Amino acid sequence: MLNRTVIAHRGASAYAPENTLEAFTQAYLMGARWLEFDVMLAACGTPVVFHDDLLARTTGQLGCVGDFSYPVLATYEAGAWFSPFAAGARIPSLEMVLHFIKETGLSANIEIKPLPLQAAATVKAALAVVQKVFPKGHDTLLFSSFCMASLRHLRAALPQGLLGLLMHDVLPDWESLVSELNPWTIHLNKDILTPDFALQIKRMKKGLWCYTVNDRASAERYFDWGVDAVFSDYPDLLSR
Ligand code: G3P
Ligand code: MG
């Protein structure tokens, strides 16, 4: 179980364009030991690390990630929106990011963010890449999702794997989902976190992670409530 840990949310996304190798490298250099990133499928079936369904916000391109093959996505500018100094950053494939994880020895939270009707395909493709890069396994790769179908596919494929149940709003059936999926961790939107909710989760002996926390005072307060880790755009959150 982690203890008062800061997880680099989409990499060091306050300092470099989110979900790029530049943001992951920056997080590593700042001392992060856990990275979080989002995975969806390109049109060719390659898992790519990207947050939005639409390309517009971070690349300025029209259309959806799933409309283009990875060789095309890889040509898109993914850094200039963040800063002119970040121009040249690209959308990485999951395989590229996992090689970075392997080289650095970092731990990772792979968030499966399937496009509509792609839960099974996204999980299958992501797990195939994980198996390729880590044929002997990796002790600290955690898979999370807001998508319950994705979590069910993950649990079926990885009976002993580390799963994280993500909740943006309180799900009415969250306790039965915990029983069914046996997640290692529960990841809450900070806006639904309360001391009582934290206590309830800790009594279930689950890790409690909270997103997205970008000020130190809030992080310290949540840790005092029992939160084990916070996702932050600032890997240096606790020393700022
Ligand atoms: O996994 C925590 C956080 O990343 C979930 O929200 O939208 O940033 O992927 P989002
Ligand atoms: Mg995410």
PDB file of C-alpha atoms and ligand atoms in Angstrom:
ATOM      1  CA  MET A   1       0.000   0.000   0.000  1.00  0.00           C
ATOM      2  CA  LEU A   2       1.309   3.458  -0.793  1.00  0.00           C
ATOM      3  CA  ASN A   3       1.720   6.141   1.843  1.00  0.00           C
ATOM      4  CA  ARG A   4       1.311   9.867   1.180  1.00  0.00           C
ATOM      5  CA  THR A   5       2.397   9.414  -2.406  1.00  0.00           C
ATOM      6  CA  VAL A   6       2.079  11.867  -5.287  1.00  0.00           C
ATOM      7  CA  ILE A   7       1.288  10.214  -8.633  1.00  0.00           C
ATOM      8  CA  ALA A   8       2.217  12.196 -11.718  1.00  0.00           C
ATOM      9  CA  HIS A   9      -1.140  12.767 -13.419  1.00  0.00           C
ATOM     10  CA  ARG A  10      -0.692  12.401 -17.198  1.00  0.00           C
ATOM     11  CA  GLY A  11       3.011  12.817 -16.333  1.00  0.00           C
ATOM     12  CA  ALA A  12       4.255  16.122 -14.956  1.00  0.00           C
ATOM     13  CA  SER A  13       1.410  17.740 -16.826  1.00  0.00           C
ATOM     14  CA  ALA A  14       1.802  21.161 -15.206  1.00  0.00           C
ATOM     15  CA  TYR A  15       5.315  21.373 -16.628  1.00  0.00           C
ATOM     16  CA  ALA A  16       5.088  19.577 -19.979  1.00  0.00           C
ATOM     17  CA  PRO A  17       2.329  18.574 -22.392  1.00  0.00           C
ATOM     18  CA  GLU A  18       0.174  15.871 -20.825  1.00  0.00           C
ATOM     19  CA  ASN A  19       0.535  12.218 -21.782  1.00  0.00           C
ATOM     20  CA  THR A  20       3.755  12.728 -23.739  1.00  0.00           C
ATOM     21  CA  LEU A  21       7.190  11.233 -23.193  1.00  0.00           C
ATOM     22  CA  GLU A  22       8.311  14.753 -22.305  1.00  0.00           C
ATOM     23  CA  ALA A  23       5.819  14.853 -19.411  1.00  0.00           C
ATOM     24  CA  PHE A  24       6.821  11.388 -18.228  1.00  0.00           C
ATOM     25  CA  THR A  25      10.514  12.226 -18.396  1.00  0.00           C
ATOM     26  CA  GLN A  26       9.916  15.449 -16.496  1.00  0.00           C
ATOM     27  CA  ALA A  27       8.001  13.543 -13.799  1.00  0.00           C
ATOM     28  CA  TYR A  28      10.855  11.065 -13.452  1.00  0.00           C
ATOM     29  CA  LEU A  29      13.405  13.866 -13.192  1.00  0.00           C
ATOM     30  CA  MET A  30      11.291  15.527 -10.501  1.00  0.00           C
ATOM     31  CA  GLY A  31      11.368  12.381  -8.409  1.00  0.00           C
ATOM     32  CA  ALA A  32       7.978  10.844  -9.174  1.00  0.00           C
ATOM     33  CA  ARG A  33       7.857   7.098  -8.710  1.00  0.00           C
ATOM     34  CA  TRP A  34       4.342   6.565 -10.074  1.00  0.00           C
ATOM     35  CA  LEU A  35       2.951   7.784 -13.389  1.00  0.00           C
ATOM     36  CA  GLU A  36      -0.675   7.848 -14.469  1.00  0.00           C
ATOM     37  CA  PHE A  37      -1.693   7.950 -18.123  1.00  0.00           C
ATOM     38  CA  ASP A  38      -4.727   7.275 -20.305  1.00  0.00           C
ATOM     39  CA  VAL A  39      -5.001   4.636 -23.017  1.00  0.00           C
ATOM     40  CA  MET A  40      -7.344   4.394 -25.987  1.00  0.00           C
ATOM     41  CA  LEU A  41      -7.218   2.766 -29.408  1.00  0.00           C
ATOM     42  CA  ALA A  42      -6.122   4.264 -32.702  1.00  0.00           C
ATOM     43  CA  ALA A  43      -8.044   3.172 -35.810  1.00  0.00           C
ATOM     44  CA  CYS A  44      -5.430   0.518 -36.546  1.00  0.00           C
ATOM     45  CA  GLY A  45      -5.906  -1.050 -33.108  1.00  0.00           C
ATOM     46  CA  THR A  46      -2.677   0.305 -31.626  1.00  0.00           C
ATOM     47  CA  PRO A  47      -3.141   1.457 -28.023  1.00  0.00           C
ATOM     48  CA  VAL A  48      -2.092   5.084 -27.694  1.00  0.00           C
ATOM     49  CA  VAL A  49      -1.593   7.332 -24.683  1.00  0.00           C
ATOM     50  CA  PHE A  50      -4.112  10.132 -24.961  1.00  0.00           C
ATOM     51  CA  HIS A  51      -6.842  11.634 -22.789  1.00  0.00           C
ATOM     52  CA  ASP A  52      -9.658  13.128 -24.863  1.00  0.00           C
ATOM     53  CA  ASP A  53     -11.772  11.327 -27.448  1.00  0.00           C
ATOM     54  CA  LEU A  54     -11.315  14.361 -29.679  1.00  0.00           C
ATOM     55  CA  LEU A  55      -7.954  15.514 -30.984  1.00  0.00           C
ATOM     56  CA  ALA A  56      -8.689  19.234 -30.941  1.00  0.00           C
ATOM     57  CA  ARG A  57      -7.588  20.395 -27.487  1.00  0.00           C
ATOM     58  CA  THR A  58      -4.033  19.054 -27.527  1.00  0.00           C
ATOM     59  CA  THR A  59      -3.262  18.712 -31.236  1.00  0.00           C
ATOM     60  CA  GLY A  60      -5.512  21.234 -32.990  1.00  0.00           C
ATOM     61  CA  GLN A  61      -6.642  18.493 -35.386  1.00  0.00           C
ATOM     62  CA  LEU A  62     -10.234  17.703 -36.307  1.00  0.00           C
ATOM     63  CA  GLY A  63     -11.748  14.353 -35.481  1.00  0.00           C
ATOM     64  CA  CYS A  64     -11.374  11.605 -32.955  1.00  0.00           C
ATOM     65  CA  VAL A  65      -8.352   9.552 -31.930  1.00  0.00           C
ATOM     66  CA  GLY A  66     -10.147   6.443 -33.163  1.00  0.00           C
ATOM     67  CA  ASP A  67     -10.507   7.883 -36.680  1.00  0.00           C
ATOM     68  CA  PHE A  68      -6.790   7.710 -37.455  1.00  0.00           C
ATOM     69  CA  SER A  69      -4.149   5.010 -37.541  1.00  0.00           C
ATOM     70  CA  TYR A  70      -1.195   5.378 -35.213  1.00  0.00           C
ATOM     71  CA  PRO A  71       1.283   6.298 -37.987  1.00  0.00           C
ATOM     72  CA  VAL A  72      -0.939   9.286 -38.754  1.00  0.00           C
ATOM     73  CA  LEU A  73      -1.507  10.247 -35.109  1.00  0.00           C
ATOM     74  CA  ALA A  74       2.247  10.122 -34.555  1.00  0.00           C
ATOM     75  CA  THR A  75       2.745  12.957 -37.031  1.00  0.00           C
ATOM     76  CA  TYR A  76       0.477  15.330 -35.102  1.00  0.00           C
ATOM     77  CA  GLU A  77       1.938  18.155 -33.081  1.00  0.00           C
ATOM     78  CA  ALA A  78       1.012  17.459 -29.420  1.00  0.00           C
ATOM     79  CA  GLY A  79       3.123  20.003 -27.560  1.00  0.00           C
ATOM     80  CA  ALA A  80       2.632  23.438 -29.117  1.00  0.00           C
ATOM     81  CA  TRP A  81      -0.806  23.913 -27.471  1.00  0.00           C
ATOM     82  CA  PHE A  82       0.987  23.788 -24.123  1.00  0.00           C
ATOM     83  CA  SER A  83       3.895  26.068 -24.940  1.00  0.00           C
ATOM     84  CA  PRO A  84       5.912  27.063 -28.003  1.00  0.00           C
ATOM     85  CA  PHE A  85       8.907  25.579 -26.166  1.00  0.00           C
ATOM     86  CA  ALA A  86       7.146  22.208 -26.051  1.00  0.00           C
ATOM     87  CA  ALA A  87       6.543  22.047 -29.799  1.00  0.00           C
ATOM     88  CA  GLY A  88       7.605  18.765 -31.318  1.00  0.00           C
ATOM     89  CA  ALA A  89       6.048  16.535 -28.665  1.00  0.00           C
ATOM     90  CA  ARG A  90       4.093  13.635 -30.103  1.00  0.00           C
ATOM     91  CA  ILE A  91       1.299  11.261 -29.076  1.00  0.00           C
ATOM     92  CA  PRO A  92       3.114   8.187 -27.793  1.00  0.00           C
ATOM     93  CA  SER A  93       1.991   4.613 -28.248  1.00  0.00           C
ATOM     94  CA  LEU A  94       1.442   2.580 -25.100  1.00  0.00           C
ATOM     95  CA  GLU A  95       4.422   0.491 -26.125  1.00  0.00           C
ATOM     96  CA  MET A  96       6.714   3.530 -26.134  1.00  0.00           C
ATOM     97  CA  VAL A  97       5.545   4.551 -22.683  1.00  0.00           C
ATOM     98  CA  LEU A  98       5.937   1.050 -21.285  1.00  0.00           C
ATOM     99  CA  HIS A  99       9.507   0.917 -22.586  1.00  0.00           C
ATOM    100  CA  PHE A 100      10.111   4.165 -20.687  1.00  0.00           C
ATOM    101  CA  ILE A 101       8.602   2.553 -17.571  1.00  0.00           C
ATOM    102  CA  LYS A 102      10.901  -0.410 -18.047  1.00  0.00           C
ATOM    103  CA  GLU A 103      14.033   1.699 -18.512  1.00  0.00           C
ATOM    104  CA  THR A 104      13.323   3.888 -15.484  1.00  0.00           C
ATOM    105  CA  GLY A 105      11.916   1.246 -13.147  1.00  0.00           C
ATOM    106  CA  LEU A 106       8.874   3.396 -12.468  1.00  0.00           C
ATOM    107  CA  SER A 107       5.439   2.171 -11.417  1.00  0.00           C
ATOM    108  CA  ALA A 108       2.405   3.002 -13.502  1.00  0.00           C
ATOM    109  CA  ASN A 109      -1.331   3.417 -13.360  1.00  0.00           C
ATOM    110  CA  ILE A 110      -2.637   2.593 -16.818  1.00  0.00           C
ATOM    111  CA  GLU A 111      -6.083   4.114 -17.122  1.00  0.00           C
ATOM    112  CA  ILE A 112      -8.148   2.337 -19.770  1.00  0.00           C
ATOM    113  CA  LYS A 113     -10.347   4.952 -21.442  1.00  0.00           C
ATOM    114  CA  PRO A 114     -12.172   3.096 -24.197  1.00  0.00           C
ATOM    115  CA  LEU A 115     -13.937   4.834 -27.018  1.00  0.00           C
ATOM    116  CA  PRO A 116     -17.603   3.791 -27.283  1.00  0.00           C
ATOM    117  CA  LEU A 117     -18.034   0.008 -27.661  1.00  0.00           C
ATOM    118  CA  GLN A 118     -14.276  -0.575 -27.473  1.00  0.00           C
ATOM    119  CA  ALA A 119     -13.873  -1.800 -23.909  1.00  0.00           C
ATOM    120  CA  ALA A 120     -12.990  -5.384 -24.783  1.00  0.00           C
ATOM    121  CA  ALA A 121     -10.736  -4.417 -27.703  1.00  0.00           C
ATOM    122  CA  THR A 122      -8.917  -1.742 -25.697  1.00  0.00           C
ATOM    123  CA  VAL A 123      -8.244  -4.063 -22.782  1.00  0.00           C
ATOM    124  CA  LYS A 124      -7.109  -6.866 -25.069  1.00  0.00           C
ATOM    125  CA  ALA A 125      -4.755  -4.660 -27.049  1.00  0.00           C
ATOM    126  CA  ALA A 126      -3.329  -2.970 -23.956  1.00  0.00           C
ATOM    127  CA  LEU A 127      -2.677  -6.288 -22.230  1.00  0.00           C
ATOM    128  CA  ALA A 128      -0.975  -7.648 -25.351  1.00  0.00           C
ATOM    129  CA  VAL A 129       1.441  -4.713 -25.297  1.00  0.00           C
ATOM    130  CA  VAL A 130       2.063  -5.120 -21.569  1.00  0.00           C
ATOM    131  CA  GLN A 131       2.825  -8.809 -22.149  1.00  0.00           C
ATOM    132  CA  LYS A 132       5.199  -7.903 -25.000  1.00  0.00           C
ATOM    133  CA  VAL A 133       7.166  -5.347 -22.989  1.00  0.00           C
ATOM    134  CA  PHE A 134       7.013  -7.193 -19.660  1.00  0.00           C
ATOM    135  CA  PRO A 135       6.962 -10.890 -20.555  1.00  0.00           C
ATOM    136  CA  LYS A 136       7.897 -11.759 -16.974  1.00  0.00           C
ATOM    137  CA  GLY A 137       5.295  -9.387 -15.533  1.00  0.00           C
ATOM    138  CA  HIS A 138       5.635  -6.185 -13.526  1.00  0.00           C
ATOM    139  CA  ASP A 139       4.701  -5.968  -9.843  1.00  0.00           C
ATOM    140  CA  THR A 140       3.499  -2.373  -9.873  1.00  0.00           C
ATOM    141  CA  LEU A 141       1.384  -1.895 -12.961  1.00  0.00           C
ATOM    142  CA  LEU A 142      -2.119  -0.948 -11.890  1.00  0.00           C
ATOM    143  CA  PHE A 143      -5.027  -0.821 -14.344  1.00  0.00           C
ATOM    144  CA  SER A 144      -7.923   1.512 -13.642  1.00  0.00           C
ATOM    145  CA  SER A 145     -11.016   2.660 -15.468  1.00  0.00           C
ATOM    146  CA  PHE A 146     -14.260   4.568 -15.143  1.00  0.00           C
ATOM    147  CA  CYS A 147     -15.657   1.942 -17.504  1.00  0.00           C
ATOM    148  CA  MET A 148     -17.005  -1.054 -15.593  1.00  0.00           C
ATOM    149  CA  ALA A 149     -16.985  -3.227 -18.717  1.00  0.00           C
ATOM    150  CA  SER A 150     -13.255  -2.544 -19.023  1.00  0.00           C
ATOM    151  CA  LEU A 151     -12.674  -3.451 -15.377  1.00  0.00           C
ATOM    152  CA  ARG A 152     -14.625  -6.678 -15.833  1.00  0.00           C
ATOM    153  CA  HIS A 153     -12.522  -7.610 -18.869  1.00  0.00           C
ATOM    154  CA  LEU A 154      -9.360  -6.767 -16.925  1.00  0.00           C
ATOM    155  CA  ARG A 155     -10.411  -8.884 -13.952  1.00  0.00           C
ATOM    156  CA  ALA A 156     -11.257 -11.823 -16.218  1.00  0.00           C
ATOM    157  CA  ALA A 157      -7.842 -11.590 -17.898  1.00  0.00           C
ATOM    158  CA  LEU A 158      -5.886 -10.848 -14.714  1.00  0.00           C
ATOM    159  CA  PRO A 159      -7.406 -12.747 -11.792  1.00  0.00           C
ATOM    160  CA  GLN A 160      -4.583 -11.572  -9.511  1.00  0.00           C
ATOM    161  CA  GLY A 161      -3.888  -8.208 -11.188  1.00  0.00           C
ATOM    162  CA  LEU A 162      -3.932  -4.812  -9.521  1.00  0.00           C
ATOM    163  CA  LEU A 163      -7.110  -2.947 -10.441  1.00  0.00           C
ATOM    164  CA  GLY A 164      -8.301   0.516  -9.491  1.00  0.00           C
ATOM    165  CA  LEU A 165     -12.003   1.408  -9.429  1.00  0.00           C
ATOM    166  CA  LEU A 166     -12.427   5.009 -10.595  1.00  0.00           C
ATOM    167  CA  MET A 167     -15.360   7.091  -9.416  1.00  0.00           C
ATOM    168  CA  HIS A 168     -16.101  10.584 -10.634  1.00  0.00           C
ATOM    169  CA  ASP A 169     -19.525  10.608  -8.972  1.00  0.00           C
ATOM    170  CA  VAL A 170     -20.622   8.262  -6.212  1.00  0.00           C
ATOM    171  CA  LEU A 171     -21.876   5.115  -7.926  1.00  0.00           C
ATOM    172  CA  PRO A 172     -24.976   3.799  -6.166  1.00  0.00           C
ATOM    173  CA  ASP A 173     -23.681   0.230  -6.453  1.00  0.00           C
ATOM    174  CA  TRP A 174     -20.036   0.948  -5.670  1.00  0.00           C
ATOM    175  CA  GLU A 175     -19.876  -1.452  -2.739  1.00  0.00           C
ATOM    176  CA  SER A 176     -21.124  -4.364  -4.824  1.00  0.00           C
ATOM    177  CA  LEU A 177     -18.641  -3.393  -7.568  1.00  0.00           C
ATOM    178  CA  VAL A 178     -15.877  -3.579  -4.986  1.00  0.00           C
ATOM    179  CA  SER A 179     -17.045  -7.062  -3.986  1.00  0.00           C
ATOM    180  CA  GLU A 180     -17.260  -8.166  -7.600  1.00  0.00           C
ATOM    181  CA  LEU A 181     -14.032  -6.663  -8.950  1.00  0.00           C
ATOM    182  CA  ASN A 182     -11.830  -6.857  -5.859  1.00  0.00           C
ATOM    183  CA  PRO A 183      -9.856  -3.713  -6.748  1.00  0.00           C
ATOM    184  CA  TRP A 184      -6.582  -3.001  -4.958  1.00  0.00           C
ATOM    185  CA  THR A 185      -7.437   0.672  -4.886  1.00  0.00           C
ATOM    186  CA  ILE A 186     -10.404   3.017  -5.208  1.00  0.00           C
ATOM    187  CA  HIS A 187      -9.725   6.292  -7.004  1.00  0.00           C
ATOM    188  CA  LEU A 188     -12.040   9.150  -6.122  1.00  0.00           C
ATOM    189  CA  ASN A 189     -12.662  12.537  -7.603  1.00  0.00           C
ATOM    190  CA  LYS A 190     -11.677  14.908  -4.786  1.00  0.00           C
ATOM    191  CA  ASP A 191     -15.096  16.577  -5.017  1.00  0.00           C
ATOM    192  CA  ILE A 192     -16.841  13.453  -3.687  1.00  0.00           C
ATOM    193  CA  LEU A 193     -14.254  12.707  -1.002  1.00  0.00           C
ATOM    194  CA  THR A 194     -15.351  13.224   2.604  1.00  0.00           C
ATOM    195  CA  PRO A 195     -13.775  12.023   5.854  1.00  0.00           C
ATOM    196  CA  ASP A 196     -16.621   9.495   6.285  1.00  0.00           C
ATOM    197  CA  PHE A 197     -16.263   8.162   2.751  1.00  0.00           C
ATOM    198  CA  ALA A 198     -12.513   7.838   3.262  1.00  0.00           C
ATOM    199  CA  LEU A 199     -13.066   5.935   6.514  1.00  0.00           C
ATOM    200  CA  GLN A 200     -15.552   3.593   4.884  1.00  0.00           C
ATOM    201  CA  ILE A 201     -13.067   2.733   2.124  1.00  0.00           C
ATOM    202  CA  LYS A 202     -10.157   2.284   4.517  1.00  0.00           C
ATOM    203  CA  ARG A 203     -12.285  -0.092   6.623  1.00  0.00           C
ATOM    204  CA  MET A 204     -12.608  -2.221   3.477  1.00  0.00           C
ATOM    205  CA  LYS A 205      -8.788  -2.447   3.442  1.00  0.00           C
ATOM    206  CA  LYS A 206      -8.595  -0.802   0.025  1.00  0.00           C
ATOM    207  CA  GLY A 207      -6.074   1.747  -1.121  1.00  0.00           C
ATOM    208  CA  LEU A 208      -7.628   5.188  -1.445  1.00  0.00           C
ATOM    209  CA  TRP A 209      -6.293   7.432  -4.176  1.00  0.00           C
ATOM    210  CA  CYS A 210      -7.706  10.840  -5.010  1.00  0.00           C
ATOM    211  CA  TYR A 211      -7.584  13.030  -8.135  1.00  0.00           C
ATOM    212  CA  THR A 212      -6.652  15.720  -9.160  1.00  0.00           C
ATOM    213  CA  VAL A 213      -4.975  17.520  -6.272  1.00  0.00           C
ATOM    214  CA  ASN A 214      -2.818  20.479  -7.189  1.00  0.00           C
ATOM    215  CA  ASP A 215      -2.404  22.313  -3.890  1.00  0.00           C
ATOM    216  CA  ARG A 216      -0.312  21.100  -1.014  1.00  0.00           C
ATOM    217  CA  ALA A 217      -2.722  22.025   1.781  1.00  0.00           C
ATOM    218  CA  SER A 218      -5.502  19.928   0.228  1.00  0.00           C
ATOM    219  CA  ALA A 219      -3.141  17.001  -0.268  1.00  0.00           C
ATOM    220  CA  GLU A 220      -2.078  17.122   3.392  1.00  0.00           C
ATOM    221  CA  ARG A 221      -5.721  17.291   4.493  1.00  0.00           C
ATOM    222  CA  TYR A 222      -6.696  14.299   2.354  1.00  0.00           C
ATOM    223  CA  PHE A 223      -3.699  12.316   3.624  1.00  0.00           C
ATOM    224  CA  ASP A 224      -4.876  13.047   7.161  1.00  0.00           C
ATOM    225  CA  TRP A 225      -8.296  11.661   6.213  1.00  0.00           C
ATOM    226  CA  GLY A 226      -6.645   8.396   5.164  1.00  0.00           C
ATOM    227  CA  VAL A 227      -5.923   8.959   1.481  1.00  0.00           C
ATOM    228  CA  ASP A 228      -2.859   6.957   0.460  1.00  0.00           C
ATOM    229  CA  ALA A 229      -1.988   8.758  -2.765  1.00  0.00           C
ATOM    230  CA  VAL A 230      -3.035  11.777  -4.776  1.00  0.00           C
ATOM    231  CA  PHE A 231      -2.860  12.285  -8.509  1.00  0.00           C
ATOM    232  CA  SER A 232      -1.305  15.641  -9.234  1.00  0.00           C
ATOM    233  CA  ASP A 233      -0.144  17.608 -12.251  1.00  0.00           C
ATOM    234  CA  TYR A 234       2.722  18.705  -9.961  1.00  0.00           C
ATOM    235  CA  PRO A 235       4.982  15.791  -8.986  1.00  0.00           C
ATOM    236  CA  ASP A 236       6.753  18.225  -6.657  1.00  0.00           C
ATOM    237  CA  LEU A 237       3.458  19.061  -4.927  1.00  0.00           C
ATOM    238  CA  LEU A 238       4.696  18.325  -1.411  1.00  0.00           C
ATOM    239  CA  SER A 239       7.818  20.458  -1.707  1.00  0.00           C
ATOM    240  CA  ARG A 240       6.389  23.452  -3.511  1.00  0.00           C
TER     241      ARG A 240
HETATM  242  O1  G3P B   1      -6.944   8.394 -12.820  1.00  0.00           O
HETATM  243  C1  G3P B   1      -7.173   9.634 -12.241  1.00  0.00           C
HETATM  244  C2  G3P B   1      -7.590  10.629 -13.285  1.00  0.00           C
HETATM  245  O2  G3P B   1      -6.696  10.557 -14.341  1.00  0.00           O
HETATM  246  C3  G3P B   1      -8.980  10.374 -13.789  1.00  0.00           C
HETATM  247  O3  G3P B   1      -9.458  11.421 -14.555  1.00  0.00           O
HETATM  248  O4  G3P B   1     -10.027  12.503 -16.655  1.00  0.00           O
HETATM  249  O5  G3P B   1      -7.775  12.874 -15.656  1.00  0.00           O
HETATM  250  O6  G3P B   1      -8.333  10.690 -16.683  1.00  0.00           O
HETATM  251  P1  G3P B   1      -8.863  11.888 -15.955  1.00  0.00           P
HETATM  252 MG    MG B   2      -6.538   9.587 -16.305  1.00  0.00          MG
END
